[in-house]
Tab-separated table of C-alpha atoms in Angstrom:
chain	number	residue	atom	x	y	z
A	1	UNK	CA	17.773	29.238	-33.546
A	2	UNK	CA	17.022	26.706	-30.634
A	3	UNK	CA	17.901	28.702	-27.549
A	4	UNK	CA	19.037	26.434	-24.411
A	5	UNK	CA	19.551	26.601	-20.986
A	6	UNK	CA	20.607	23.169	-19.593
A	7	UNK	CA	20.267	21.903	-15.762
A	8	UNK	CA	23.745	20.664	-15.150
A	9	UNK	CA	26.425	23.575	-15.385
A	10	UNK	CA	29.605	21.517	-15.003
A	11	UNK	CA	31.808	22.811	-17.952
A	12	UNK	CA	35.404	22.782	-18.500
A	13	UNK	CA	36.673	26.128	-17.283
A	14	UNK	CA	39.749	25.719	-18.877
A	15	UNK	CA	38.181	25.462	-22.456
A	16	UNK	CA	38.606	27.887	-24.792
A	17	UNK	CA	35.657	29.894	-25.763
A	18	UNK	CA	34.026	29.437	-29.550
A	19	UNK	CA	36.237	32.271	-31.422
A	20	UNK	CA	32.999	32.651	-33.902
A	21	UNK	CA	29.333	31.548	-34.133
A	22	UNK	CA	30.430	28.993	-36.932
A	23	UNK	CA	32.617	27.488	-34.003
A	24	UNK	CA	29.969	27.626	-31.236
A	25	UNK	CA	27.727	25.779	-34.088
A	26	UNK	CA	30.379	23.324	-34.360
A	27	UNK	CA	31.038	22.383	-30.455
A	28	UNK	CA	26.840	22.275	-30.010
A	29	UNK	CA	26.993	19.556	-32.636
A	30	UNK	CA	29.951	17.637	-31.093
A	31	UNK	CA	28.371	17.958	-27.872
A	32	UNK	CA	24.980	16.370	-29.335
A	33	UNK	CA	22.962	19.531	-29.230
A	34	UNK	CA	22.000	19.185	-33.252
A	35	UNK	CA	19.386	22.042	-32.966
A	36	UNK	CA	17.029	21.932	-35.938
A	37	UNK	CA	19.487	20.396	-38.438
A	38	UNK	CA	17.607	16.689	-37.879
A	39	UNK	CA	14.279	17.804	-38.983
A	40	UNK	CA	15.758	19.962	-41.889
A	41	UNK	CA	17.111	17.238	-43.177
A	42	UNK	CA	13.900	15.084	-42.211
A	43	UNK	CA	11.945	17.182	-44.435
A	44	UNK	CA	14.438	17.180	-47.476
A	45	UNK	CA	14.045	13.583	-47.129
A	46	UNK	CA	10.326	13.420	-46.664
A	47	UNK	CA	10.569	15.669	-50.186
A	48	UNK	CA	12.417	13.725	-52.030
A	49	UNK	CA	11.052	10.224	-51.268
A	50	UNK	CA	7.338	11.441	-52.174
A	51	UNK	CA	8.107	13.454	-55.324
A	52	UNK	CA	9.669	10.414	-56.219
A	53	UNK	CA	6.654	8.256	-55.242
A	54	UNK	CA	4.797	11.254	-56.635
A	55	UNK	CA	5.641	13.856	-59.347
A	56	UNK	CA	2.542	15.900	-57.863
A	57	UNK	CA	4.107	16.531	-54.260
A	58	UNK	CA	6.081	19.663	-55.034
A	59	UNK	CA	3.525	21.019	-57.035
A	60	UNK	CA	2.589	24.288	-56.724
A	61	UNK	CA	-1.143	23.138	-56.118
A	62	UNK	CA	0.001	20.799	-53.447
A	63	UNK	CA	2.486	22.888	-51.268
A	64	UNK	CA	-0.790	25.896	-51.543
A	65	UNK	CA	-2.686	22.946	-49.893
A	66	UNK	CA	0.270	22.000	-47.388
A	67	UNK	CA	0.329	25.542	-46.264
A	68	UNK	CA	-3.311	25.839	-46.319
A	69	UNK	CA	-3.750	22.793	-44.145
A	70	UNK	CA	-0.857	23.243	-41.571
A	71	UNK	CA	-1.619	26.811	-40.174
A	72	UNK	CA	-4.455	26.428	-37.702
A	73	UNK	CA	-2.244	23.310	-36.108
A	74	UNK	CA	0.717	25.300	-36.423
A	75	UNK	CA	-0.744	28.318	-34.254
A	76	UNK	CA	-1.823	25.735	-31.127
A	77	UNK	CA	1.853	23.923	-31.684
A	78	UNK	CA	2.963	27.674	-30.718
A	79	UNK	CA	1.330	27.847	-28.117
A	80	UNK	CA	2.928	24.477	-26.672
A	81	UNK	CA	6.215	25.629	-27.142
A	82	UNK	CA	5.762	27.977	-24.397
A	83	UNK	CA	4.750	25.441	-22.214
A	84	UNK	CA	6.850	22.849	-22.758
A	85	UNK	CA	9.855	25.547	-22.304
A	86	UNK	CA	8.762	25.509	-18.998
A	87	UNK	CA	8.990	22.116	-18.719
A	88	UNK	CA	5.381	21.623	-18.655
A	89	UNK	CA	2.222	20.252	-21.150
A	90	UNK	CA	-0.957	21.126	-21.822
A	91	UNK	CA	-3.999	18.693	-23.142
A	92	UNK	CA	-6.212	20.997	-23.406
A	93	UNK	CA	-4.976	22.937	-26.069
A	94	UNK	CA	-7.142	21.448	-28.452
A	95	UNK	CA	-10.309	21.784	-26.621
A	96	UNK	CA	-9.620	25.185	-26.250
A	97	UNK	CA	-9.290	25.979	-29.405
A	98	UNK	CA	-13.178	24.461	-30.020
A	99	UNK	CA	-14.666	26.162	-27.710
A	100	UNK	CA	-13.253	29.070	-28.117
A	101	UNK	CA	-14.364	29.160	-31.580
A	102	UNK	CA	-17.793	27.893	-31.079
A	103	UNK	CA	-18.135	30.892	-28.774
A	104	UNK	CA	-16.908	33.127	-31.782
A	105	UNK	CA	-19.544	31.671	-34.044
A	106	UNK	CA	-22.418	31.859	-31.618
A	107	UNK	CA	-21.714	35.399	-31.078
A	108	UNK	CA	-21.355	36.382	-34.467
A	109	UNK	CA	-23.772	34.319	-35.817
A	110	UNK	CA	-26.782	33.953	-33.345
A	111	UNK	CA	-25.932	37.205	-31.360
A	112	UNK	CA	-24.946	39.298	-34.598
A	113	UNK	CA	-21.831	40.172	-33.001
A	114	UNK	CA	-19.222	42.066	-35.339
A	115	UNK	CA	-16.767	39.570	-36.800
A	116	UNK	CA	-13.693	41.381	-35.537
A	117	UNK	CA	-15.013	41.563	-31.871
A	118	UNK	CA	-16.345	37.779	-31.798
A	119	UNK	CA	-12.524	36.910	-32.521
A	120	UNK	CA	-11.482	38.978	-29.457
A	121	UNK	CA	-13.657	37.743	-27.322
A	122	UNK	CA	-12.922	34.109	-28.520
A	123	UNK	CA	-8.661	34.874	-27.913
A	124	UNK	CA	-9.242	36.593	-25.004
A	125	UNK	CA	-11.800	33.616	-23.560
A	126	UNK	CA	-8.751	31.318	-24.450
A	127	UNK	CA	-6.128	33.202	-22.329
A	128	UNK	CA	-8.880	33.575	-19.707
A	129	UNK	CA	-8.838	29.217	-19.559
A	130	UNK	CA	-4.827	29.409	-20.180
A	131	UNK	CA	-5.312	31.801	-16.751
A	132	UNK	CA	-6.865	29.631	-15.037
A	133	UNK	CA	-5.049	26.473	-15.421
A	134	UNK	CA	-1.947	28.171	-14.515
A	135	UNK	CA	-4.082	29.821	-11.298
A	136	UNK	CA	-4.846	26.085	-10.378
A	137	UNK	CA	-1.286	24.797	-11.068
A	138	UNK	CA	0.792	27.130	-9.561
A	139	UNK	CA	-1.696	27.260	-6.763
A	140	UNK	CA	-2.641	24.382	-5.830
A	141	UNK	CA	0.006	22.734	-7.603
A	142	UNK	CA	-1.954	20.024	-9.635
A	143	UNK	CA	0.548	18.768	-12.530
A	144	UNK	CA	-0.311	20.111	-15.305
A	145	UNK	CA	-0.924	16.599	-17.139
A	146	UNK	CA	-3.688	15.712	-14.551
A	147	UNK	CA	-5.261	19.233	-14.696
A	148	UNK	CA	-5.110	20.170	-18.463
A	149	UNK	CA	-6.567	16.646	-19.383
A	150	UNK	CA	-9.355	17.364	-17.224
A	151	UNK	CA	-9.799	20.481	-18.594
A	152	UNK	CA	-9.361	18.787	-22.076
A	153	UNK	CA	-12.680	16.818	-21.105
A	154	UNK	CA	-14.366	19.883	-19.272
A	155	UNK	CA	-13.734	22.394	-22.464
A	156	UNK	CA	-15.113	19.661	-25.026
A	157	UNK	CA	-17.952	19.464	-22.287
A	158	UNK	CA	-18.445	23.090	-22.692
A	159	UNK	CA	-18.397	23.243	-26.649
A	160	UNK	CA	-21.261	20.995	-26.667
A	161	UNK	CA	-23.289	23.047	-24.196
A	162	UNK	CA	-22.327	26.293	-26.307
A	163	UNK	CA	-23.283	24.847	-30.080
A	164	UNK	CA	-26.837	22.680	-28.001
A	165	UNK	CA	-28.969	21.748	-30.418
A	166	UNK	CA	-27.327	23.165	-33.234
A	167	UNK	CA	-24.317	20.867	-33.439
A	168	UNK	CA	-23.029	22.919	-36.618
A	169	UNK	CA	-22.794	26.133	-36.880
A	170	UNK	CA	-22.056	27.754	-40.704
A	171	UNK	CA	-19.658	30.994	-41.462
A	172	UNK	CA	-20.802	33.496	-44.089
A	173	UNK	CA	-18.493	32.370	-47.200
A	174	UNK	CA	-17.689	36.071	-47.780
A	175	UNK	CA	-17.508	37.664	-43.849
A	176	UNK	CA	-14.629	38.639	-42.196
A	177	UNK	CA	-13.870	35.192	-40.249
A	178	UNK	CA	-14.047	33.066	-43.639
A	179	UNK	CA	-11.487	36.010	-45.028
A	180	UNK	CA	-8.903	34.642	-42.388
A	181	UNK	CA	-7.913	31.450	-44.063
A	182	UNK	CA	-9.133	31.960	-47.400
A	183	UNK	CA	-7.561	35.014	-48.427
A	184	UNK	CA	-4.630	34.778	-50.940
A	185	UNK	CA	-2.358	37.629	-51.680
A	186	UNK	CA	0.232	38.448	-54.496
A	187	UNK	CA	3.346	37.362	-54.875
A	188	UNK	CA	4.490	41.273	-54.275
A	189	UNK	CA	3.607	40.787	-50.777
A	190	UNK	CA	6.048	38.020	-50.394
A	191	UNK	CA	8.863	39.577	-52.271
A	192	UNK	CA	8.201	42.839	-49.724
A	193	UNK	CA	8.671	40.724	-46.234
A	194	UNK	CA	11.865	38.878	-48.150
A	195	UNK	CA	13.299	42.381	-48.454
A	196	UNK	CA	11.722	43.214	-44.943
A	197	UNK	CA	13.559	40.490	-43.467
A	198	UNK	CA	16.528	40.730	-44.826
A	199	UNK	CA	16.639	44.551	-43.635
A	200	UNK	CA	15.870	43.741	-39.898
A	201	UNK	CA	18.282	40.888	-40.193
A	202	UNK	CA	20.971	42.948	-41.129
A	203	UNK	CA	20.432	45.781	-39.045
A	204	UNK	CA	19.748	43.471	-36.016
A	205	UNK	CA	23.292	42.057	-36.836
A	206	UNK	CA	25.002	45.438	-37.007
A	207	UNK	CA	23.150	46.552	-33.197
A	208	UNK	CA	24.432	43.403	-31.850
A	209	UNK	CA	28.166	43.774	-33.150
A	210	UNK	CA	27.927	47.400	-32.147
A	211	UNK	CA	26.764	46.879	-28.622
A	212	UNK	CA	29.774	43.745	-28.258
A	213	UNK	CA	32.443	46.411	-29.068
A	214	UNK	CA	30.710	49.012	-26.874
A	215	UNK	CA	31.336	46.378	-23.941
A	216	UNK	CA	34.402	45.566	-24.635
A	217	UNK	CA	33.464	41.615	-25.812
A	218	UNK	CA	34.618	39.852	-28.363
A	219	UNK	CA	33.629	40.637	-31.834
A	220	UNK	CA	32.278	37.102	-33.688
A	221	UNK	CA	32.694	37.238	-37.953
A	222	UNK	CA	29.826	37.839	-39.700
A	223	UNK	CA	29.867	35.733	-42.391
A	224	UNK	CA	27.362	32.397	-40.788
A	225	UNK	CA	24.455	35.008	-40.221
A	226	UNK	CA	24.931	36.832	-43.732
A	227	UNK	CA	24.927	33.426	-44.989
A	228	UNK	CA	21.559	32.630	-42.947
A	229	UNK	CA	19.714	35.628	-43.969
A	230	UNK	CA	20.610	35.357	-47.125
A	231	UNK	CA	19.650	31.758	-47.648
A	232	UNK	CA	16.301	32.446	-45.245
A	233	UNK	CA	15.822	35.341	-47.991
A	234	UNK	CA	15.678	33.255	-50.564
A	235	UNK	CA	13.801	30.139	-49.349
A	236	UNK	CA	11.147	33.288	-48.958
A	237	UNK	CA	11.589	34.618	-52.694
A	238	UNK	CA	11.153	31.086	-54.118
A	239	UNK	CA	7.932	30.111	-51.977
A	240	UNK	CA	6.270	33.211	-52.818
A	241	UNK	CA	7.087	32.963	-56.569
A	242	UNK	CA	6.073	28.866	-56.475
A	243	UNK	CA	2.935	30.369	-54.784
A	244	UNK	CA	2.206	32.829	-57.438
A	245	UNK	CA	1.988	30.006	-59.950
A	246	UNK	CA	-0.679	28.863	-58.046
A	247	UNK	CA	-4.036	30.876	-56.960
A	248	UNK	CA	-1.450	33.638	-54.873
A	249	UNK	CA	0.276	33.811	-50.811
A	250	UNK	CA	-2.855	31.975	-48.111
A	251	UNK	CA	-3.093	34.935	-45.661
A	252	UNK	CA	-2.897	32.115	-42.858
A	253	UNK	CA	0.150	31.086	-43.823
A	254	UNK	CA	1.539	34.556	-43.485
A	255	UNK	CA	-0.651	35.253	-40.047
A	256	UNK	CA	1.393	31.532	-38.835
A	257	UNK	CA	4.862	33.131	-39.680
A	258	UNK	CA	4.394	36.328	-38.136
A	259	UNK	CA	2.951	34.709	-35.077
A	260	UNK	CA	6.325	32.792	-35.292
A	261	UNK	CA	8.723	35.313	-35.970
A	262	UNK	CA	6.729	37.631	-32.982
A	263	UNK	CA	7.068	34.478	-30.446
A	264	UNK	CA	11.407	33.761	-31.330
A	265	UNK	CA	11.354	37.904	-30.579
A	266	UNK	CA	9.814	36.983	-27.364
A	267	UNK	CA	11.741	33.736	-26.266
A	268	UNK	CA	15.121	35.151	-27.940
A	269	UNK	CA	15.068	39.246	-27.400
A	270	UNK	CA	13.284	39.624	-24.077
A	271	UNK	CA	13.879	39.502	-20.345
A	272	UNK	CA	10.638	37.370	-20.143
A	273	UNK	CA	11.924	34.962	-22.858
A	274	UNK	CA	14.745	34.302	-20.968
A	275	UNK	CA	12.945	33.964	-17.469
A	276	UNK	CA	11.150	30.779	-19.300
A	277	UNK	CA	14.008	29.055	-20.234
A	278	UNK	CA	15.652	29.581	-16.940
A	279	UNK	CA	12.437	28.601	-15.381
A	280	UNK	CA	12.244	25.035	-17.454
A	281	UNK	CA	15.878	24.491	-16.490
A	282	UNK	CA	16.226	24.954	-13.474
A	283	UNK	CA	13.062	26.089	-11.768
A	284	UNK	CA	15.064	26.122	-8.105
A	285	UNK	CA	17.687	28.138	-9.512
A	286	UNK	CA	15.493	30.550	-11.311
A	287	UNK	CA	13.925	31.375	-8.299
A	288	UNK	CA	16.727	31.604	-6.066
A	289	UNK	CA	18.165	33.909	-8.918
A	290	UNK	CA	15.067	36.078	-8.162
A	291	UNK	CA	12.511	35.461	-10.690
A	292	UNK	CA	8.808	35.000	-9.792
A	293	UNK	CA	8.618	31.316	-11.308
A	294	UNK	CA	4.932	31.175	-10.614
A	295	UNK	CA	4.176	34.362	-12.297
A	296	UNK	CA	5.962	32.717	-15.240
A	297	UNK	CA	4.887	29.408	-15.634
A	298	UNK	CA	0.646	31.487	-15.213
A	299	UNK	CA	1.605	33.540	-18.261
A	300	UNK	CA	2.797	30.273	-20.973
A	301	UNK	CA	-0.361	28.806	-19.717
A	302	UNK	CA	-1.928	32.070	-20.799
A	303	UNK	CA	-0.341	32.466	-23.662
A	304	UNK	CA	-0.738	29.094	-24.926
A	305	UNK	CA	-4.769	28.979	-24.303
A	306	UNK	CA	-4.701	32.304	-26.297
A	307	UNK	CA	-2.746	30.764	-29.147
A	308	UNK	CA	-5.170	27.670	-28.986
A	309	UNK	CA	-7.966	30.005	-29.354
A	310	UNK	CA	-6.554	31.730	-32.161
A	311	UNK	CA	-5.862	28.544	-33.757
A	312	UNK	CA	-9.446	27.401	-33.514
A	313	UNK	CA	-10.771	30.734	-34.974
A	314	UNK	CA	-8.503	29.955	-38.212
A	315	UNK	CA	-9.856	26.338	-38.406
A	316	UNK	CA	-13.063	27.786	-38.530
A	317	UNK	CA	-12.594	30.444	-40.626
A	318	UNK	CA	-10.768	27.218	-43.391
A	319	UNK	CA	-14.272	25.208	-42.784
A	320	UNK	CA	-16.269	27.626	-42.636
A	321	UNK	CA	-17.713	26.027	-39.809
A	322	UNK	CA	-18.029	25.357	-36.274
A	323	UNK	CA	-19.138	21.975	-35.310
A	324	UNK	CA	-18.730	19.611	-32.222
A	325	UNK	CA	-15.768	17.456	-33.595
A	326	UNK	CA	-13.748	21.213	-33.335
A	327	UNK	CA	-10.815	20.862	-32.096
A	328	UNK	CA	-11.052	17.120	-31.816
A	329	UNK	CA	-9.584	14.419	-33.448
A	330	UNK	CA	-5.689	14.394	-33.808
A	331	UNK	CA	-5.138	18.075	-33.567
A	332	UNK	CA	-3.730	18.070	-29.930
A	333	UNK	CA	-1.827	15.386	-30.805
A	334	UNK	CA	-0.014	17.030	-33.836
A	335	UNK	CA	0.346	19.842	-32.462
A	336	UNK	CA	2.563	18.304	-28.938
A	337	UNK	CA	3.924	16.099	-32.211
A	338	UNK	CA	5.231	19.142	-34.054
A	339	UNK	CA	6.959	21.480	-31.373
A	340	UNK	CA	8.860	18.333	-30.527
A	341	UNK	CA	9.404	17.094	-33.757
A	342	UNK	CA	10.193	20.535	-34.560
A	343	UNK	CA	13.128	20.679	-31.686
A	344	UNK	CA	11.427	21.871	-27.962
A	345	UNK	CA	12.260	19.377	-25.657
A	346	UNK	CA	10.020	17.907	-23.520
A	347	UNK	CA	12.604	18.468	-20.551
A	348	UNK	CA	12.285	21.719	-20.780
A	349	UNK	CA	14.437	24.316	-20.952
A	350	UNK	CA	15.416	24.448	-24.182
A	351	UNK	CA	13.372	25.086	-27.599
A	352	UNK	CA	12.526	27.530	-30.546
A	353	UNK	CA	9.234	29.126	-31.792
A	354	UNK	CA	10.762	28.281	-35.240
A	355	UNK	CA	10.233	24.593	-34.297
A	356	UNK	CA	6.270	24.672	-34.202
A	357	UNK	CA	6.857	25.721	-38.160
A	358	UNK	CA	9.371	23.312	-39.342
A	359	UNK	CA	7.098	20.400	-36.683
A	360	UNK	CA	3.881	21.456	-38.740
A	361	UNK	CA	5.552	21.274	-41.989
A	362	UNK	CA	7.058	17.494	-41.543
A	363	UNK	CA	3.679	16.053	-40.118
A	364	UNK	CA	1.914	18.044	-43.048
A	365	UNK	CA	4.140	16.818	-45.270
A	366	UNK	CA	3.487	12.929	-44.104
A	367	UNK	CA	0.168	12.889	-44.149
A	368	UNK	CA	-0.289	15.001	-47.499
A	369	UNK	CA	2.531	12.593	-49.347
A	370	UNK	CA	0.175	9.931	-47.827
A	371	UNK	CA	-3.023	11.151	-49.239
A	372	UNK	CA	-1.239	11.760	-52.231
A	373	UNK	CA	-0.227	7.931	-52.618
A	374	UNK	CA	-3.663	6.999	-50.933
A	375	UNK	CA	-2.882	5.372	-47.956
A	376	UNK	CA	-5.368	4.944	-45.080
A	377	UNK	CA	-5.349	7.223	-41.853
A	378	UNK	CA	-3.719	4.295	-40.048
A	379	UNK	CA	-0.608	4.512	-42.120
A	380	UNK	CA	-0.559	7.979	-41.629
A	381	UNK	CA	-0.673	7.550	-37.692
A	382	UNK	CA	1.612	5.006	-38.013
A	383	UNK	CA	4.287	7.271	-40.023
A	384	UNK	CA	3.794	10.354	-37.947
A	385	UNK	CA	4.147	8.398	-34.709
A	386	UNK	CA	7.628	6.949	-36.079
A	387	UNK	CA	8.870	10.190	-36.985
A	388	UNK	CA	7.812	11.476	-33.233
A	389	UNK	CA	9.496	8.563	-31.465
A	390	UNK	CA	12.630	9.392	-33.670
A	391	UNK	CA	12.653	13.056	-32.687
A	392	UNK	CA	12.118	11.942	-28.575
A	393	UNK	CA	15.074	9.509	-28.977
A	394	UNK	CA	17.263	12.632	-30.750
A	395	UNK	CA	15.875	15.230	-28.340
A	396	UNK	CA	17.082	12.734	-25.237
A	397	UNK	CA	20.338	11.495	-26.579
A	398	UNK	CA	20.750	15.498	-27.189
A	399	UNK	CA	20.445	15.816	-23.473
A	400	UNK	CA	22.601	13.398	-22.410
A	401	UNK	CA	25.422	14.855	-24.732
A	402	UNK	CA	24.967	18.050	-23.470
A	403	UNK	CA	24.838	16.727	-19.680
A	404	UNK	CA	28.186	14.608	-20.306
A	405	UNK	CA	29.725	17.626	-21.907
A	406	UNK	CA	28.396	20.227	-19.345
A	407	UNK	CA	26.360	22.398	-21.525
């Protein structure tokens, strides 16, 4: 699901093309492009080794709490994807999300602002900073390390002056913002989107073989997506039946996925998608090919400040609070830690929205398997940052294969 475009196009012409998807697969691998396979197998490793340390791990009470814990992060490691498709990064991302959720709860709270329109305000306040910075970058053409860590001090800056004297701000345990994140549905719902997805899947697979043999291209076998849907299918089936032995389906787990499954639409299925991975590899090119690379790199900015802002509003709504440590602490970190654990390079160029969910999941997994077997935070940082070194060392020796093979 990792889409790639690389910066060196110096491929045999005389090799034959992949007869089949299966075959593609297979010549990505050879080449070194390993796509998400690494960190599946990460986390069937992480798994294993604490269920073993721990019979609780795979609990149904424990993955509710994994899932529970990982989707606030998991919406602001979204957002990063976009920008570091483009070949950029953005520091700010977590101070974003904590001011743009103490502006929620002042509004709602001090102001008596409706719930639903305090969220808006707070997203759209997000992608108004996310505007900015990539006004200022593209600009004035500040890198975006130097300008989003200033704005990473300036944000936190502003939180402060928001919440004043307050310093904590509480969220009604029954209004709509606490809803968000503490909100758990029946298993029903989960069985629906299995069969929802599995329906689209199809279909989509049926358009796309339709359209091949409408231009005359070659026709790949369908058996390696059947296979993935149906296996995706299940994975769904099972977590929403382990979940039902629990206390149901957290809504903002659901609200993470579809926020995934929207953003690989959007990097996968559209013209714009596309312009960002041209634009992270090979800005030059993509704008002698005609595309308005400023225009392009302005919008991940936006769209990741408006991700961070959603993400803060969910954090909120899980602690039913707003307070000035928001969007402090190790959240930025884990959430640059999981899109590149997850598979988005940091060359740009080449990444997956999928990779911000299977990132969250491994670093939620570490540090819950940790807290399980009580081990300090500095084991935990010391884990996590191990696992990210591993995935930079895979995600460069990927690049190099692909360079020496010309993909």
């Amino acid at each position: 699901m990792t889409v790639s475009m690389s910066r060196v196009s110096a491929a045999d012409p005389l090799a034959p093309p992949p007869s089949s998807p299966f075959q593609e697969r297979l010549q990505r691998l050879r080449s070194g492009d390993f796509g998400p396979v690494p960190v599946i197998l990460g986390l069937v490793i992480i798994a294993v080794v604490f269920q073993l340390a721990n019979d609780r791990f795979l609990s149904p009470q424990n993955i509710f709490n994994l899932s529970m814990q990982i989707a606030s992060t998991g919406v602001i490691a979204l957002g990063i994807v976009f920008v570091l498709v483009i070949g950029e990064i953005d520091l700010s991302a977590g101070a974003v999300s904590g001011v743009t959720a103490a502006a929620m709860v002042v509004l709602n709270i001090m102001h008596g602002w409706p719930p639903l329109a305090a969220i808006l305000i707070a997203v759209a306040f997000g992608a108004g900073i996310g505007l900015l910075h990539g006004m200022i970058f593209t600009r004035l053409g500040v890198p975006s390390f130097v300008l989003t860590l200033g704005g990473l001090m300036a944000w936190q800056g502003v939180q402060l002056l928001i919440l004043g004297n307050q310093g904590t701000i509480n969220l009604p345990y029954d209004g709509l913002i606490a809803a968000l994140a503490n909100t758990t549905l029946p298993a029903v719902i989960g069985y629906l989107v299995a069969a929802g997805y599995a329906l689209f899947a199809v279909l989509t697979q049926r358009r796309r073989a339709r359209l091949r043999a409408e231009h005359g291209l070659r026709q790949y076998s369908q058996t390696g997506p059947h296979i993935r849907t149906a296996v995706i299918t299940a994975l769904i089936l099972v977590a929403s039946y382990v979940f039902s032995l629990w206390q149901g389906i957290p809504l903002s787990l659901l609200i993470f996925v579809f926020l995934v499954v929207i953003a690989d639409l959007v990097l996968r299925g559209t013209t714009f998608g596309r312009k960002l991975f041209a634009v992270g590899g090979n800005a030059e090119a993509a704008r002698r090919a005609g595309i308005n690379v400023n225009a392009v790199k302005v919008i991940a900015f936006t769209i990741c400040s408006a991700l961070a802002a959603f993400g803060g509003v969910l954090a909120a709504s899980r602690l039913f609070a707003v307070n000035q440590a928001s969007g402090g602490s190790d959240i930025l970190l884990n959430a640059i830690a999981a899109a590149v654990i997850g598979g988005t390079s940091l060359f740009g160029g080449r990444g997956s929205a999928y990779s911000a969910l299977l990132g969250m999941l491994v670093i939620g997994a570490v540090s819950n398997g940790m807290d399980l077997l009580n081990q300090t935070s500095a084991v935990k940082y010391v884990i996590t940052g191990m696992v990210l070194v591993a995935a930079v060392v895979i995600d460069s020796l990927s690049r190099r294969g692909r360079v020496a093979s010309g993909r």
